[in-house]
């Protein structure tokens, strides 16, 4: 796992957007796995700016969702489908056909989960999966004690995650659904490159456990330790509990430019 410590979230956004742009220059129809939450927004803004500036052609890009609430009406502004369309698909100027996500309104949720898992494989797999991290160490909506081999399935949110996400629902936890569909940890690990972005002091414990703690279902993000190409980008605050911070800084400073992320 590579850990890159950046000064702030804008620098993290720029670094990851450049990695995505590089990927699209090599593979114009790359499948980009995108995450929701506040953390990845600087990535999407930086990538859209590169497209507008003509630094990369994203017209062939495909975008797929990581997770979704169950039961929010189609078109609800906080459904992750709406968020990804608004924050990623539209700013990049992509058609809706370039976008894939699980159906959180399906009557048969397990069937919708299987369908999505299969659709990802049939699309050739995810080239780069961007991830955030929950304060409890979750990735996607794989809450603590999710199987490290799990596939896309329904999960129940912890109280902590519902409290954390209430800010998107007028601060009202009652509006935050209890159930979600999420790519499983096994599904996420099939992406060719995993990039986790974490910013802010509130993520420092989860980051330290994920990067330096034991591999454990209790900290789902620790599953990145199993992946042959995982990059963790953190700002100084999120890096503040890492024991190997100085080593990570020195390694990145000495990294040959041609290597990219
Ligand atoms: C939600 C999403 C995760 C995201 C997490 C952190 O739970 N399902 O994919 O990583 O929130 O969000 P934020 O970046 O806003 O802290």
mmCIF file of C-alpha atoms and ligand atoms in Angstrom:
data_model
loop_
_atom_site.group_PDB
_atom_site.id
_atom_site.type_symbol
_atom_site.label_atom_id
_atom_site.label_comp_id
_atom_site.label_asym_id
_atom_site.label_seq_id
_atom_site.Cartn_x
_atom_site.Cartn_y
_atom_site.Cartn_z
ATOM 1 C CA UNK A 1 0.000 0.000 0.000
ATOM 2 C CA UNK A 2 1.258 3.465 -0.842
ATOM 3 C CA UNK A 3 0.423 6.311 1.529
ATOM 4 C CA UNK A 4 0.680 9.856 0.189
ATOM 5 C CA UNK A 5 0.424 12.717 2.676
ATOM 6 C CA UNK A 6 -0.761 15.955 1.068
ATOM 7 C CA UNK A 7 -1.094 19.425 2.617
ATOM 8 C CA UNK A 8 -4.867 19.700 2.211
ATOM 9 C CA UNK A 9 -7.962 18.297 0.521
ATOM 10 C CA UNK A 10 -7.503 20.435 -2.619
ATOM 11 C CA UNK A 11 -4.032 18.930 -3.142
ATOM 12 C CA UNK A 12 -5.462 15.438 -2.622
ATOM 13 C CA UNK A 13 -8.217 16.170 -5.127
ATOM 14 C CA UNK A 14 -5.740 17.426 -7.707
ATOM 15 C CA UNK A 15 -3.426 14.417 -7.266
ATOM 16 C CA UNK A 16 -6.213 11.859 -7.678
ATOM 17 C CA UNK A 17 -7.849 13.764 -10.558
ATOM 18 C CA UNK A 18 -4.505 13.686 -12.361
ATOM 19 C CA UNK A 19 -4.283 9.909 -11.808
ATOM 20 C CA UNK A 20 -7.784 9.554 -13.285
ATOM 21 C CA UNK A 21 -6.837 11.811 -16.216
ATOM 22 C CA UNK A 22 -3.703 9.726 -16.815
ATOM 23 C CA UNK A 23 -5.811 6.587 -16.830
ATOM 24 C CA UNK A 24 -8.246 8.115 -19.360
ATOM 25 C CA UNK A 25 -5.346 9.137 -21.612
ATOM 26 C CA UNK A 26 -4.196 5.480 -21.614
ATOM 27 C CA UNK A 27 -7.678 3.964 -21.661
ATOM 28 C CA UNK A 28 -10.349 6.407 -22.898
ATOM 29 C CA UNK A 29 -13.263 4.120 -21.940
ATOM 30 C CA UNK A 30 -11.977 3.412 -18.429
ATOM 31 C CA UNK A 31 -14.584 2.495 -15.821
ATOM 32 C CA UNK A 32 -14.203 4.882 -12.872
ATOM 33 C CA UNK A 33 -15.706 3.748 -9.587
ATOM 34 C CA UNK A 34 -16.804 6.777 -7.617
ATOM 35 C CA UNK A 35 -17.642 7.334 -3.968
ATOM 36 C CA UNK A 36 -20.057 9.753 -2.345
ATOM 37 C CA UNK A 37 -19.743 11.823 0.832
ATOM 38 C CA UNK A 38 -17.991 15.179 1.117
ATOM 39 C CA UNK A 39 -14.403 13.957 0.877
ATOM 40 C CA UNK A 40 -14.196 13.071 -2.841
ATOM 41 C CA UNK A 41 -15.819 16.296 -4.103
ATOM 42 C CA UNK A 42 -12.438 18.063 -4.695
ATOM 43 C CA UNK A 43 -11.454 15.118 -6.940
ATOM 44 C CA UNK A 44 -14.536 15.525 -9.138
ATOM 45 C CA UNK A 45 -14.097 19.303 -9.280
ATOM 46 C CA UNK A 46 -10.427 18.977 -10.278
ATOM 47 C CA UNK A 47 -11.197 16.351 -12.941
ATOM 48 C CA UNK A 48 -14.013 18.444 -14.442
ATOM 49 C CA UNK A 49 -11.625 21.446 -14.531
ATOM 50 C CA UNK A 50 -9.097 19.356 -16.481
ATOM 51 C CA UNK A 51 -11.810 18.391 -18.968
ATOM 52 C CA UNK A 52 -12.877 22.035 -19.412
ATOM 53 C CA UNK A 53 -9.231 23.074 -19.876
ATOM 54 C CA UNK A 54 -8.801 20.454 -22.600
ATOM 55 C CA UNK A 55 -6.126 18.574 -20.600
ATOM 56 C CA UNK A 56 -8.031 15.314 -20.890
ATOM 57 C CA UNK A 57 -10.855 13.964 -23.013
ATOM 58 C CA UNK A 58 -13.291 12.188 -20.701
ATOM 59 C CA UNK A 59 -16.004 11.701 -23.337
ATOM 60 C CA UNK A 60 -15.471 7.912 -23.413
ATOM 61 C CA UNK A 61 -15.300 7.489 -19.635
ATOM 62 C CA UNK A 62 -17.738 5.267 -17.792
ATOM 63 C CA UNK A 63 -18.746 5.827 -14.171
ATOM 64 C CA UNK A 64 -20.095 3.387 -11.601
ATOM 65 C CA UNK A 65 -21.531 3.760 -8.158
ATOM 66 C CA UNK A 66 -20.129 2.182 -5.001
ATOM 67 C CA UNK A 67 -23.244 2.045 -2.873
ATOM 68 C CA UNK A 68 -26.816 3.278 -2.518
ATOM 69 C CA UNK A 69 -29.537 3.832 0.049
ATOM 70 C CA UNK A 70 -32.439 1.413 -0.066
ATOM 71 C CA UNK A 71 -35.906 2.862 -0.367
ATOM 72 C CA UNK A 72 -35.266 6.509 -1.208
ATOM 73 C CA UNK A 73 -37.613 7.463 -4.048
ATOM 74 C CA UNK A 74 -35.998 7.687 -7.489
ATOM 75 C CA UNK A 75 -34.803 11.245 -7.969
ATOM 76 C CA UNK A 76 -34.432 11.965 -4.235
ATOM 77 C CA UNK A 77 -31.609 14.557 -4.131
ATOM 78 C CA UNK A 78 -29.647 12.528 -1.565
ATOM 79 C CA UNK A 79 -29.909 9.154 -3.265
ATOM 80 C CA UNK A 80 -26.362 8.295 -4.284
ATOM 81 C CA UNK A 81 -27.548 7.947 -7.876
ATOM 82 C CA UNK A 82 -28.641 11.619 -7.801
ATOM 83 C CA UNK A 83 -25.396 12.648 -6.097
ATOM 84 C CA UNK A 84 -23.182 10.867 -8.643
ATOM 85 C CA UNK A 85 -25.198 12.229 -11.579
ATOM 86 C CA UNK A 86 -24.976 15.754 -10.123
ATOM 87 C CA UNK A 87 -21.351 15.744 -8.913
ATOM 88 C CA UNK A 88 -19.641 13.516 -11.484
ATOM 89 C CA UNK A 89 -21.627 12.552 -14.584
ATOM 90 C CA UNK A 90 -22.998 16.018 -15.441
ATOM 91 C CA UNK A 91 -19.814 18.035 -14.709
ATOM 92 C CA UNK A 92 -17.814 15.621 -16.880
ATOM 93 C CA UNK A 93 -20.370 16.072 -19.668
ATOM 94 C CA UNK A 94 -21.188 12.351 -19.835
ATOM 95 C CA UNK A 95 -24.426 10.755 -20.992
ATOM 96 C CA UNK A 96 -26.495 8.781 -18.502
ATOM 97 C CA UNK A 97 -25.690 5.665 -20.536
ATOM 98 C CA UNK A 98 -22.103 6.021 -19.294
ATOM 99 C CA UNK A 99 -23.328 5.549 -15.723
ATOM 100 C CA UNK A 100 -24.114 2.357 -13.793
ATOM 101 C CA UNK A 101 -25.474 1.928 -10.286
ATOM 102 C CA UNK A 102 -27.482 -0.497 -8.168
ATOM 103 C CA UNK A 103 -31.249 -0.055 -7.996
ATOM 104 C CA UNK A 104 -32.063 1.091 -4.466
ATOM 105 C CA UNK A 105 -35.779 1.180 -5.309
ATOM 106 C CA UNK A 106 -35.986 -2.475 -6.427
ATOM 107 C CA UNK A 107 -38.677 -4.658 -4.822
ATOM 108 C CA UNK A 108 -36.281 -7.597 -4.888
ATOM 109 C CA UNK A 109 -33.178 -6.097 -3.322
ATOM 110 C CA UNK A 110 -31.046 -9.294 -3.292
ATOM 111 C CA UNK A 111 -31.722 -9.711 -7.039
ATOM 112 C CA UNK A 112 -30.763 -6.057 -7.650
ATOM 113 C CA UNK A 113 -27.496 -6.686 -5.759
ATOM 114 C CA UNK A 114 -26.637 -9.767 -7.823
ATOM 115 C CA UNK A 115 -27.531 -7.919 -11.025
ATOM 116 C CA UNK A 116 -25.192 -5.056 -10.166
ATOM 117 C CA UNK A 117 -22.314 -7.312 -9.146
ATOM 118 C CA UNK A 118 -22.670 -9.149 -12.467
ATOM 119 C CA UNK A 119 -22.982 -5.902 -14.450
ATOM 120 C CA UNK A 120 -19.662 -4.656 -13.050
ATOM 121 C CA UNK A 121 -17.907 -7.833 -14.169
ATOM 122 C CA UNK A 122 -19.600 -7.754 -17.577
ATOM 123 C CA UNK A 123 -18.456 -4.149 -18.030
ATOM 124 C CA UNK A 124 -14.888 -5.440 -17.760
ATOM 125 C CA UNK A 125 -14.359 -4.544 -14.107
ATOM 126 C CA UNK A 126 -13.563 -1.251 -12.432
ATOM 127 C CA UNK A 127 -10.270 0.341 -13.493
ATOM 128 C CA UNK A 128 -9.906 2.815 -10.641
ATOM 129 C CA UNK A 129 -12.125 2.774 -7.568
ATOM 130 C CA UNK A 130 -12.139 5.927 -5.467
ATOM 131 C CA UNK A 131 -13.047 5.344 -1.833
ATOM 132 C CA UNK A 132 -13.710 7.465 1.218
ATOM 133 C CA UNK A 133 -13.643 6.071 4.743
ATOM 134 C CA UNK A 134 -16.258 6.214 7.482
ATOM 135 C CA UNK A 135 -15.288 7.242 11.011
ATOM 136 C CA UNK A 136 -15.859 3.580 11.929
ATOM 137 C CA UNK A 137 -13.502 2.393 9.173
ATOM 138 C CA UNK A 138 -16.174 1.467 6.621
ATOM 139 C CA UNK A 139 -15.605 1.566 2.873
ATOM 140 C CA UNK A 140 -18.651 1.895 0.654
ATOM 141 C CA UNK A 141 -21.263 0.944 3.211
ATOM 142 C CA UNK A 142 -19.392 -2.127 4.440
ATOM 143 C CA UNK A 143 -19.825 -1.588 8.130
ATOM 144 C CA UNK A 144 -17.543 -3.185 10.773
ATOM 145 C CA UNK A 145 -17.577 -7.000 10.669
ATOM 146 C CA UNK A 146 -18.521 -7.109 6.991
ATOM 147 C CA UNK A 147 -17.043 -10.216 5.425
ATOM 148 C CA UNK A 148 -13.763 -9.452 3.724
ATOM 149 C CA UNK A 149 -15.008 -11.684 0.864
ATOM 150 C CA UNK A 150 -18.458 -10.075 0.616
ATOM 151 C CA UNK A 151 -20.199 -9.351 -2.685
ATOM 152 C CA UNK A 152 -22.703 -6.581 -3.440
ATOM 153 C CA UNK A 153 -25.526 -6.996 -0.930
ATOM 154 C CA UNK A 154 -27.873 -5.268 1.484
ATOM 155 C CA UNK A 155 -26.402 -3.937 4.745
ATOM 156 C CA UNK A 156 -27.830 -2.253 7.834
ATOM 157 C CA UNK A 157 -26.161 1.028 8.806
ATOM 158 C CA UNK A 158 -24.688 1.528 12.246
ATOM 159 C CA UNK A 159 -26.124 4.295 14.397
ATOM 160 C CA UNK A 160 -22.790 6.150 14.039
ATOM 161 C CA UNK A 161 -23.015 6.176 10.233
ATOM 162 C CA UNK A 162 -26.613 7.379 10.344
ATOM 163 C CA UNK A 163 -25.554 10.168 12.721
ATOM 164 C CA UNK A 164 -22.608 11.051 10.409
ATOM 165 C CA UNK A 165 -24.833 11.135 7.323
ATOM 166 C CA UNK A 166 -27.756 13.019 8.907
ATOM 167 C CA UNK A 167 -26.137 16.262 7.730
ATOM 168 C CA UNK A 168 -27.287 15.397 4.207
ATOM 169 C CA UNK A 169 -30.880 14.964 5.485
ATOM 170 C CA UNK A 170 -31.481 18.337 7.186
ATOM 171 C CA UNK A 171 -29.636 17.031 10.267
ATOM 172 C CA UNK A 172 -32.545 14.653 10.912
ATOM 173 C CA UNK A 173 -31.364 11.087 11.612
ATOM 174 C CA UNK A 174 -34.929 9.808 11.183
ATOM 175 C CA UNK A 175 -34.691 10.597 7.463
ATOM 176 C CA UNK A 176 -31.496 8.538 7.019
ATOM 177 C CA UNK A 177 -32.430 5.083 5.712
ATOM 178 C CA UNK A 178 -31.433 2.068 7.802
ATOM 179 C CA UNK A 179 -30.655 -0.112 4.808
ATOM 180 C CA UNK A 180 -28.272 0.238 1.912
ATOM 181 C CA UNK A 181 -26.865 -1.668 -1.034
ATOM 182 C CA UNK A 182 -23.087 -1.700 -1.178
ATOM 183 C CA UNK A 183 -20.450 -3.294 -3.342
ATOM 184 C CA UNK A 184 -18.965 -5.954 -1.099
ATOM 185 C CA UNK A 185 -15.381 -5.866 0.086
ATOM 186 C CA UNK A 186 -14.628 -8.776 -2.250
ATOM 187 C CA UNK A 187 -16.232 -6.818 -5.106
ATOM 188 C CA UNK A 188 -14.252 -3.661 -4.293
ATOM 189 C CA UNK A 189 -10.994 -5.643 -4.167
ATOM 190 C CA UNK A 190 -11.538 -6.670 -7.808
ATOM 191 C CA UNK A 191 -10.975 -3.105 -9.046
ATOM 192 C CA UNK A 192 -7.557 -2.739 -10.680
ATOM 193 C CA UNK A 193 -6.528 0.269 -8.597
ATOM 194 C CA UNK A 194 -7.988 1.349 -5.256
ATOM 195 C CA UNK A 195 -7.532 4.967 -4.190
ATOM 196 C CA UNK A 196 -8.766 5.962 -0.741
ATOM 197 C CA UNK A 197 -8.966 9.655 0.129
ATOM 198 C CA UNK A 198 -9.346 10.760 3.753
ATOM 199 C CA UNK A 199 -9.176 14.288 5.088
ATOM 200 C CA UNK A 200 -9.626 15.845 8.515
ATOM 201 C CA UNK A 201 -8.875 14.911 12.109
ATOM 202 C CA UNK A 202 -12.128 12.923 12.461
ATOM 203 C CA UNK A 203 -10.690 10.284 10.095
ATOM 204 C CA UNK A 204 -7.247 9.980 11.768
ATOM 205 C CA UNK A 205 -8.060 6.938 13.942
ATOM 206 C CA UNK A 206 -9.812 5.063 11.143
ATOM 207 C CA UNK A 207 -6.892 5.760 8.760
ATOM 208 C CA UNK A 208 -4.268 4.575 11.269
ATOM 209 C CA UNK A 209 -6.210 1.366 11.929
ATOM 210 C CA UNK A 210 -6.781 0.719 8.227
ATOM 211 C CA UNK A 211 -3.170 1.339 7.179
ATOM 212 C CA UNK A 212 -1.132 0.158 10.175
ATOM 213 C CA UNK A 213 -3.528 -1.981 12.170
ATOM 214 C CA UNK A 214 -4.109 -5.686 11.699
ATOM 215 C CA UNK A 215 -6.187 -6.901 8.772
ATOM 216 C CA UNK A 216 -9.604 -7.214 10.352
ATOM 217 C CA UNK A 217 -13.263 -7.281 9.372
ATOM 218 C CA UNK A 218 -13.717 -4.917 12.314
ATOM 219 C CA UNK A 219 -12.002 -2.248 10.190
ATOM 220 C CA UNK A 220 -13.270 -2.886 6.657
ATOM 221 C CA UNK A 221 -10.797 -0.407 5.105
ATOM 222 C CA UNK A 222 -7.929 -2.610 6.344
ATOM 223 C CA UNK A 223 -8.885 -4.896 3.423
ATOM 224 C CA UNK A 224 -6.869 -2.508 1.237
ATOM 225 C CA UNK A 225 -3.822 -4.282 2.689
ATOM 226 C CA UNK A 226 -4.801 -7.281 0.537
ATOM 227 C CA UNK A 227 -4.792 -5.318 -2.731
ATOM 228 C CA UNK A 228 -1.704 -5.256 -4.966
ATOM 229 C CA UNK A 229 -2.316 -1.643 -6.044
ATOM 230 C CA UNK A 230 -3.836 0.431 -3.264
ATOM 231 C CA UNK A 231 -3.094 4.115 -2.704
ATOM 232 C CA UNK A 232 -4.146 6.016 0.401
ATOM 233 C CA UNK A 233 -4.126 9.813 0.065
ATOM 234 C CA UNK A 234 -4.455 11.703 3.342
ATOM 235 C CA UNK A 235 -4.083 15.281 4.472
ATOM 236 C CA UNK A 236 -1.906 16.134 7.497
ATOM 237 C CA UNK A 237 -4.852 15.960 9.923
ATOM 238 C CA UNK A 238 -6.000 12.519 8.737
ATOM 239 C CA UNK A 239 -2.358 11.344 8.793
ATOM 240 C CA UNK A 240 -1.749 12.581 12.329
ATOM 241 C CA UNK A 241 -1.999 9.149 14.054
ATOM 242 C CA UNK A 242 0.168 7.251 11.565
ATOM 243 C CA UNK A 243 3.307 5.832 13.176
ATOM 244 C CA UNK A 244 5.070 5.644 9.823
ATOM 245 C CA UNK A 245 4.203 9.178 8.691
ATOM 246 C CA UNK A 246 7.846 10.225 8.220
ATOM 247 C CA UNK A 247 8.600 7.088 6.222
ATOM 248 C CA UNK A 248 5.583 7.695 3.959
ATOM 249 C CA UNK A 249 6.667 11.315 3.381
ATOM 250 C CA UNK A 250 10.251 10.335 2.551
ATOM 251 C CA UNK A 251 9.143 7.547 0.222
ATOM 252 C CA UNK A 252 6.812 9.799 -1.735
ATOM 253 C CA UNK A 253 9.393 12.609 -1.930
ATOM 254 C CA UNK A 254 11.875 10.153 -3.469
ATOM 255 C CA UNK A 255 9.378 8.545 -5.837
ATOM 256 C CA UNK A 256 10.392 8.445 -9.495
ATOM 257 C CA UNK A 257 8.067 10.782 -11.450
ATOM 258 C CA UNK A 258 7.316 8.175 -14.136
ATOM 259 C CA UNK A 259 5.654 5.894 -11.590
ATOM 260 C CA UNK A 260 2.480 7.935 -11.145
ATOM 261 C CA UNK A 261 0.094 6.866 -8.406
HETATM 262 C C1 LIG B 1 -20.750 7.281 3.369
HETATM 263 C C2 LIG B 1 -20.387 6.594 2.070
HETATM 264 C C3 LIG B 1 -18.903 6.241 2.018
HETATM 265 C C4 LIG B 1 -18.078 7.448 2.410
HETATM 266 C C5 LIG B 1 -18.439 7.857 3.822
HETATM 267 C C6 LIG B 1 -17.612 9.023 4.345
HETATM 268 O O1 LIG B 1 -20.950 6.389 4.394
HETATM 269 N N1 LIG B 1 -21.144 5.401 1.873
HETATM 270 O O2 LIG B 1 -18.560 5.801 0.713
HETATM 271 O O3 LIG B 1 -16.709 7.124 2.342
HETATM 272 O O4 LIG B 1 -19.814 8.248 3.813
HETATM 273 O O5 LIG B 1 -18.161 10.241 3.935
HETATM 274 P P1 LIG B 1 -17.439 11.625 4.066
HETATM 275 O O6 LIG B 1 -16.402 11.634 2.996
HETATM 276 O O7 LIG B 1 -18.489 12.648 3.824
HETATM 277 O O8 LIG B 1 -16.846 11.685 5.419
#
